[in-house]
mmCIF file of C-alpha atoms in Angstrom:
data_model
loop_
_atom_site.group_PDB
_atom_site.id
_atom_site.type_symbol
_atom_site.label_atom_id
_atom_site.label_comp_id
_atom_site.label_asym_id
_atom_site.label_seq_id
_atom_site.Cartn_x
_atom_site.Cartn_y
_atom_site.Cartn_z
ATOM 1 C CA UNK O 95 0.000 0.000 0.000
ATOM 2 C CA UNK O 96 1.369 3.574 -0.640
ATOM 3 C CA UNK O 97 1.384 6.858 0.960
ATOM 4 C CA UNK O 98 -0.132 9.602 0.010
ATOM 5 C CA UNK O 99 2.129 12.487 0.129
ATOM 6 C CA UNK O 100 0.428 15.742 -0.276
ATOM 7 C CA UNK O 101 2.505 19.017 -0.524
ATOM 8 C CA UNK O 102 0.562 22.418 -0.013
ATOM 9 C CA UNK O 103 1.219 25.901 -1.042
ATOM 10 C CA UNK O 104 3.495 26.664 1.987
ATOM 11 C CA UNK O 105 6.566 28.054 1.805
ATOM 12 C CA UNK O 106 9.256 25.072 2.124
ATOM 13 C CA UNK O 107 8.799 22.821 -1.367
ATOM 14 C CA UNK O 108 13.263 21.068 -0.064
ATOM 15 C CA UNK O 109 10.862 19.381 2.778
ATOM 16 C CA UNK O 110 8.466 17.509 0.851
ATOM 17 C CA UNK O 111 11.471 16.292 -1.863
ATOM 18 C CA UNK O 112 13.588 15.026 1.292
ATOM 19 C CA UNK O 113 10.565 13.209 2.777
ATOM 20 C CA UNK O 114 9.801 11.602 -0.823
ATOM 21 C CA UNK O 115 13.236 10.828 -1.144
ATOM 22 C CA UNK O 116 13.693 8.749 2.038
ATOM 23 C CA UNK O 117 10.134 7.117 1.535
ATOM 24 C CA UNK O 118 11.621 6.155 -2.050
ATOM 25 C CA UNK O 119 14.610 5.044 -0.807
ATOM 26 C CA UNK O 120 12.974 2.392 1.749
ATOM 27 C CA UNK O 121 11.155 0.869 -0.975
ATOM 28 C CA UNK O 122 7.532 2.485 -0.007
ATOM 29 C CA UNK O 123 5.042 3.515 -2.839
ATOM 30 C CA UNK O 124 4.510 6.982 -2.981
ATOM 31 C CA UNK O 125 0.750 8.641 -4.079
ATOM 32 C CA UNK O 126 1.576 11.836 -4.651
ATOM 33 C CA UNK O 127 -0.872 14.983 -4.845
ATOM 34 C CA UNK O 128 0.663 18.486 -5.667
ATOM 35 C CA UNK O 129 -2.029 21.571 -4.896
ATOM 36 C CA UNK O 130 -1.838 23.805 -7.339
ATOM 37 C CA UNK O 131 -0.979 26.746 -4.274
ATOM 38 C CA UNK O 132 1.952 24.602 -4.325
ATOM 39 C CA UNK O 133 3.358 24.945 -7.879
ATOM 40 C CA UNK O 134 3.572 28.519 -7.825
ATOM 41 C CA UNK O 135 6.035 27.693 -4.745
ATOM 42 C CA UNK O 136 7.978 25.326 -5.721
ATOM 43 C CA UNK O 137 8.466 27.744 -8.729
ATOM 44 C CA UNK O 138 9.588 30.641 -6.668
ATOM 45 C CA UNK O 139 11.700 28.246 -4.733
ATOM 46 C CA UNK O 140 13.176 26.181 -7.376
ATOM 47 C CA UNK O 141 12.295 27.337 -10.945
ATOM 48 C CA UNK O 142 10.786 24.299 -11.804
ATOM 49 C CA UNK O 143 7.445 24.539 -13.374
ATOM 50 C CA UNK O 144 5.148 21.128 -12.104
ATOM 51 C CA UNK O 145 3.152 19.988 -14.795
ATOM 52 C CA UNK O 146 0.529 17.196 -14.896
ATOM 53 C CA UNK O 147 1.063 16.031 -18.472
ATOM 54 C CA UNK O 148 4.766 16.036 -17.496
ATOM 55 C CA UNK O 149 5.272 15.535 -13.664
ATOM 56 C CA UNK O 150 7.246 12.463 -14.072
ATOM 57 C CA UNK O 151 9.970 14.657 -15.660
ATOM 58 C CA UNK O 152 9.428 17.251 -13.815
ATOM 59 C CA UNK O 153 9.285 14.936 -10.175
ATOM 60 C CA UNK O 154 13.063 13.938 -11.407
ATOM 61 C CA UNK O 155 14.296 17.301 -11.325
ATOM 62 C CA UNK O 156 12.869 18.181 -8.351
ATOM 63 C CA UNK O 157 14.177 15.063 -6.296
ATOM 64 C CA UNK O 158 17.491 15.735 -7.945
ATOM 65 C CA UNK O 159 18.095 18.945 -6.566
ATOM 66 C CA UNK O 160 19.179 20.251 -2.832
ATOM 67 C CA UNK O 161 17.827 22.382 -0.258
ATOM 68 C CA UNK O 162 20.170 25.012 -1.874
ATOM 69 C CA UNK O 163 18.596 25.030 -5.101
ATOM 70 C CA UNK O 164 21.992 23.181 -6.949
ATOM 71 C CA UNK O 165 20.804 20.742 -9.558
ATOM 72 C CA UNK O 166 21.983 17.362 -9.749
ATOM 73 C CA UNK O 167 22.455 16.907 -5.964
ATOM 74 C CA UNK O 168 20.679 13.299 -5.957
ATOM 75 C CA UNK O 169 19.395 11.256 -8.182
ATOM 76 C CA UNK O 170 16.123 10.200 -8.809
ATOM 77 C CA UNK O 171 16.086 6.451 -10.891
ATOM 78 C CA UNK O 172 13.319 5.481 -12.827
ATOM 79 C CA UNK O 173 12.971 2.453 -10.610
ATOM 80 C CA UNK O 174 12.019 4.865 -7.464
ATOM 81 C CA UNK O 175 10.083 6.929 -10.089
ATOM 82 C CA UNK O 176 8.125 3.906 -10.906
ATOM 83 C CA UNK O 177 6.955 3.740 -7.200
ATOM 84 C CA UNK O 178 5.372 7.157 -7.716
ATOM 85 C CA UNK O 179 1.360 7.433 -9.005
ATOM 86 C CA UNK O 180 0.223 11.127 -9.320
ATOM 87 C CA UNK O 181 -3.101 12.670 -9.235
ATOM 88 C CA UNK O 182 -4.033 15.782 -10.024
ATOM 89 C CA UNK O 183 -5.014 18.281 -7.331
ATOM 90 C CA UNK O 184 -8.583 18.424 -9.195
ATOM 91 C CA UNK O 185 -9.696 14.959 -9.520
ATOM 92 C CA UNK O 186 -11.903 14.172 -7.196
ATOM 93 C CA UNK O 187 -12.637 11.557 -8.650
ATOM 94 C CA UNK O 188 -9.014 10.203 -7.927
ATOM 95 C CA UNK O 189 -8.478 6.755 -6.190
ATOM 96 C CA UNK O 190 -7.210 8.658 -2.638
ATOM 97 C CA UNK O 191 -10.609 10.362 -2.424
ATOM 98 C CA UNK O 192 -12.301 7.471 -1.324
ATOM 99 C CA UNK O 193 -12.059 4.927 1.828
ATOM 100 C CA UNK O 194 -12.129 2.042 0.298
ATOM 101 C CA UNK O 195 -8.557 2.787 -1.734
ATOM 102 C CA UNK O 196 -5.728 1.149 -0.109
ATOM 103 C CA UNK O 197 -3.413 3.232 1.906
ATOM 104 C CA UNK O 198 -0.895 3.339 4.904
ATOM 105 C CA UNK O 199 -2.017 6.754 5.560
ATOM 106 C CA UNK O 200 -0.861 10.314 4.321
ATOM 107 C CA UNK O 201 1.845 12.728 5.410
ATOM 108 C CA UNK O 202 1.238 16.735 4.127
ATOM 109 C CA UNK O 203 4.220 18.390 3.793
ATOM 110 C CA UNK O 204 4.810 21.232 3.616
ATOM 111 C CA UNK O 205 1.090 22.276 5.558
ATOM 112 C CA UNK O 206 -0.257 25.398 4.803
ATOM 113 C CA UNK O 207 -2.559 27.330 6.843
ATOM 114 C CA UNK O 208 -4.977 26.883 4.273
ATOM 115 C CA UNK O 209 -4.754 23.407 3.858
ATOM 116 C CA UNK O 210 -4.647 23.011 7.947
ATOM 117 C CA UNK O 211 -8.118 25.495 7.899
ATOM 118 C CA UNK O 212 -9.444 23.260 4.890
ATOM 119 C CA UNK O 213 -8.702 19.307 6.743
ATOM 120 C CA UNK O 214 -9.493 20.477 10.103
ATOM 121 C CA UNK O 215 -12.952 21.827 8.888
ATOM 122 C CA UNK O 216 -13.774 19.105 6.373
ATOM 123 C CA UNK O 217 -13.727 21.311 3.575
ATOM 124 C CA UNK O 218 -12.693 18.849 0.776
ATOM 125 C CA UNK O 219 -11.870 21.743 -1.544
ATOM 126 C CA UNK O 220 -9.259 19.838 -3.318
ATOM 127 C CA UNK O 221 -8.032 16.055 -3.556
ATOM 128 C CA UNK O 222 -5.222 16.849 -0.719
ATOM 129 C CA UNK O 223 -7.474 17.873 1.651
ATOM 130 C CA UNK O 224 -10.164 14.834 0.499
ATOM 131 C CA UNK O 225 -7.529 12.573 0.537
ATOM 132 C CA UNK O 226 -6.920 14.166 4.398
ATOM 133 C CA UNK O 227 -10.326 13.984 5.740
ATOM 134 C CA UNK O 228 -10.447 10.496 4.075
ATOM 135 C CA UNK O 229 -7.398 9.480 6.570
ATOM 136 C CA UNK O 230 -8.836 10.696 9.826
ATOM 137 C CA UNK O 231 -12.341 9.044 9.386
ATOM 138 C CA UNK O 232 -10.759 5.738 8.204
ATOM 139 C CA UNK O 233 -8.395 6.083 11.342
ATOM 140 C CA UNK O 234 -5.142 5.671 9.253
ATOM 141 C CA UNK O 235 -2.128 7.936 10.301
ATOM 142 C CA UNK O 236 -1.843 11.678 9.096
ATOM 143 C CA UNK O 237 0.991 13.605 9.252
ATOM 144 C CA UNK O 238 0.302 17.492 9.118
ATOM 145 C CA UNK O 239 3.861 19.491 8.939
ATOM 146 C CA UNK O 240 2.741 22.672 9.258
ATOM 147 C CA UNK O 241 4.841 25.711 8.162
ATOM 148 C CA UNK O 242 4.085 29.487 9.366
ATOM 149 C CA UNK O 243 5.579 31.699 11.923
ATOM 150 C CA UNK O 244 3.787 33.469 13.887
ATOM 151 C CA UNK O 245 1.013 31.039 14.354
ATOM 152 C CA UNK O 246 -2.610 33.079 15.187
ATOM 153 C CA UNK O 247 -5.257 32.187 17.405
ATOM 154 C CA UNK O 248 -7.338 30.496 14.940
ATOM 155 C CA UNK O 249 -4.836 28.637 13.349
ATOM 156 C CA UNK O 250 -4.011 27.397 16.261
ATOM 157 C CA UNK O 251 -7.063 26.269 16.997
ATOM 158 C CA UNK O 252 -7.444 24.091 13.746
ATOM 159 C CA UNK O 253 -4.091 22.608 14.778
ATOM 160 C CA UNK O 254 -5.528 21.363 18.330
ATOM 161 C CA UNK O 255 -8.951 20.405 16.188
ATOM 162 C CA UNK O 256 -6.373 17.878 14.466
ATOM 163 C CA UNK O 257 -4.687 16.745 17.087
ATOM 164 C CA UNK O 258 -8.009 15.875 18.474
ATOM 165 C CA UNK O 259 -9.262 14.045 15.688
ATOM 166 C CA UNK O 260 -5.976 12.006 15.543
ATOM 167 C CA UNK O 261 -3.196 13.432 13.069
ATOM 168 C CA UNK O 262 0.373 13.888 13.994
ATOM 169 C CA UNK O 263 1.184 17.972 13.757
ATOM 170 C CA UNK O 264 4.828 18.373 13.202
ATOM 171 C CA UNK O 265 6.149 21.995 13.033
ATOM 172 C CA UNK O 266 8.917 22.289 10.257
ATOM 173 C CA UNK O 267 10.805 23.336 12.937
ATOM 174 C CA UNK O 268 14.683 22.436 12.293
ATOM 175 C CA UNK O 269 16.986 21.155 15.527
ATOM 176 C CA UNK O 270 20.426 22.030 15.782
ATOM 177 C CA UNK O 271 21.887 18.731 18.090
ATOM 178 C CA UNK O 272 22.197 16.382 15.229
ATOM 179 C CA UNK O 273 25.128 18.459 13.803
ATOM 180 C CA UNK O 274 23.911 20.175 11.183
ATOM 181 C CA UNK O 275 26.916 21.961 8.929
ATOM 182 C CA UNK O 276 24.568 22.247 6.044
ATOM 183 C CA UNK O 277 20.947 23.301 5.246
ATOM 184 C CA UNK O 278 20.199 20.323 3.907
ATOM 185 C CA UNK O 279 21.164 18.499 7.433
ATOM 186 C CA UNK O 280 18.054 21.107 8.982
ATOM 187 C CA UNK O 281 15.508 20.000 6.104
ATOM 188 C CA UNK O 282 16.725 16.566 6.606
ATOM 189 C CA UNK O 283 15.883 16.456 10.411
ATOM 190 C CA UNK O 284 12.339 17.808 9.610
ATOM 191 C CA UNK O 285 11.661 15.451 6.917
ATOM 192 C CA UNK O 286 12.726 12.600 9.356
ATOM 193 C CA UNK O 287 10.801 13.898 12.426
ATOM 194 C CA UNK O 288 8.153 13.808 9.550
ATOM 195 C CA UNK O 289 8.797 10.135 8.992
ATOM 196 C CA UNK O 290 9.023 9.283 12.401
ATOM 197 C CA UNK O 291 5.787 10.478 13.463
ATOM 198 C CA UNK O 292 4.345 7.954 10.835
ATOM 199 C CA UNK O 293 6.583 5.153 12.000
ATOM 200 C CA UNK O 294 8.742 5.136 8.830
ATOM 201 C CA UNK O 295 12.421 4.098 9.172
ATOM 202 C CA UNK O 296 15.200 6.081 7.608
ATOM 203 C CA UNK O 297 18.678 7.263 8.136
ATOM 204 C CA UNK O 298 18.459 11.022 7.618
ATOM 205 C CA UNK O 299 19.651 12.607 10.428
ATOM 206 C CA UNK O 300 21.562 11.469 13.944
ATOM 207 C CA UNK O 301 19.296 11.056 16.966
ATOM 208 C CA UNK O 302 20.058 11.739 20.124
ATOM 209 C CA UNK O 303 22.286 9.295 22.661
ATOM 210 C CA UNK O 304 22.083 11.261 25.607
ATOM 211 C CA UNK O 305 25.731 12.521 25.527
ATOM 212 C CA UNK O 306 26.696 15.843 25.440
ATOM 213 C CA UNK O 307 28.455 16.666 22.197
ATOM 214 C CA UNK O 308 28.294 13.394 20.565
ATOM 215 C CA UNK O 309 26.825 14.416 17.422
ATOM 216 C CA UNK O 310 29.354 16.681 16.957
ATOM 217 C CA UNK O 311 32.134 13.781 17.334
ATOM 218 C CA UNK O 312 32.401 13.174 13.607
#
């Protein structure tokens, strides 16, 4: 069974190719749902245009590149690619919009404060946030990575309506203890904290050991 991966309009576009990296690299099918809030980010923050008639393409160079914007920092094989199913934003019709399709559960990263305002009050606007509402009333595991600074009252309030009905809410909210010396170490750490919360295993960043200074050791 796969996991759906949405990514929302949020700033932060480096967190959702980390996460879909790791989950690719463990072997795990990936559904993948892209608003399109989103594109116009990952434009800004990337200069690659996400197309539906050509996201396959367009999913490689993304993967491929860092949190620093350099091209070519990974590699994204067709093999991994051929884990990936995408579904437009629009489709509502799409197999993630209903209960019965099989899924491990759904991890939305980056979260918006839009798409937290849309899941938390059942919206359904889109196919992310059908594809969310579908998780938490089929009691699989959501992951809601939310990314805004300062949080207001209200969104804060859809965050605890959330955590009430069940999902995970993980602030994209980099550490510094697992030796980071490079931004890609701090999106790493979120996209594993990400992972974690959903019970996924991956090597991305060093935990903690309980001594003082060890992650620095290396």
């Amino acid at each position: 069974m796969p996991w759906i991966v949405g990514v929302s309009g949020a700033s932060g576009t480096p967190y959702a190719a980390a996460v879909l990296r790791a989950l690719l690299a463990g072997g795990e099918s990936v559904d993948l749902v892209v608003s399109r809030a989103s594109r116009l980010t990952l434009l800004d923050e990337t200069g690659i245009s996400f197309r539906d008639a050509h996201w396959r393409d367009d999913l490689r160079e993304w993967l491929a590149r860092g949190a620093d914007g350099k091209p070519g920092a990974f590699e994204a094989t067709d093999a991994a690619l051929d884990r990936v199913r995408y579904w437009g934003a629009g489709d509502l019709a799409a197999g993630p919009s209903s209960g019965s399709y099989p899924a491990k559960g759904m991890l939305i990263v980056p979260a918006s404060t839009a798409c937290v305002a849309g899941v938390a009050l059942g919206l359904s606007k889109d196919l992310l946030q059908r594809a969310a509402s579908v998780t938490l009333k089929e009691r699989r595991t959501l992951v809601v990575a939310v990314r805004e600074t300062p949080l207001n009252g209200q969104t804060l309030r859809h965050l605890v309506a959330l955590d009430d009905a069940g999902a995970s809410v993980v602030p994209a909210s980099p550490a510094f203890y697992a030796g980071a010396t490079h931004i890609q170490d701090l999106v790493d750490f979120v996209a594993g904290r990400v992972l974690d919360a959903a019970g996924v295993a991956h090597g991305l960043y060093r935990r903690w050991d309980g001594e003082l200074g060890g992650t620095r050791a290396g």
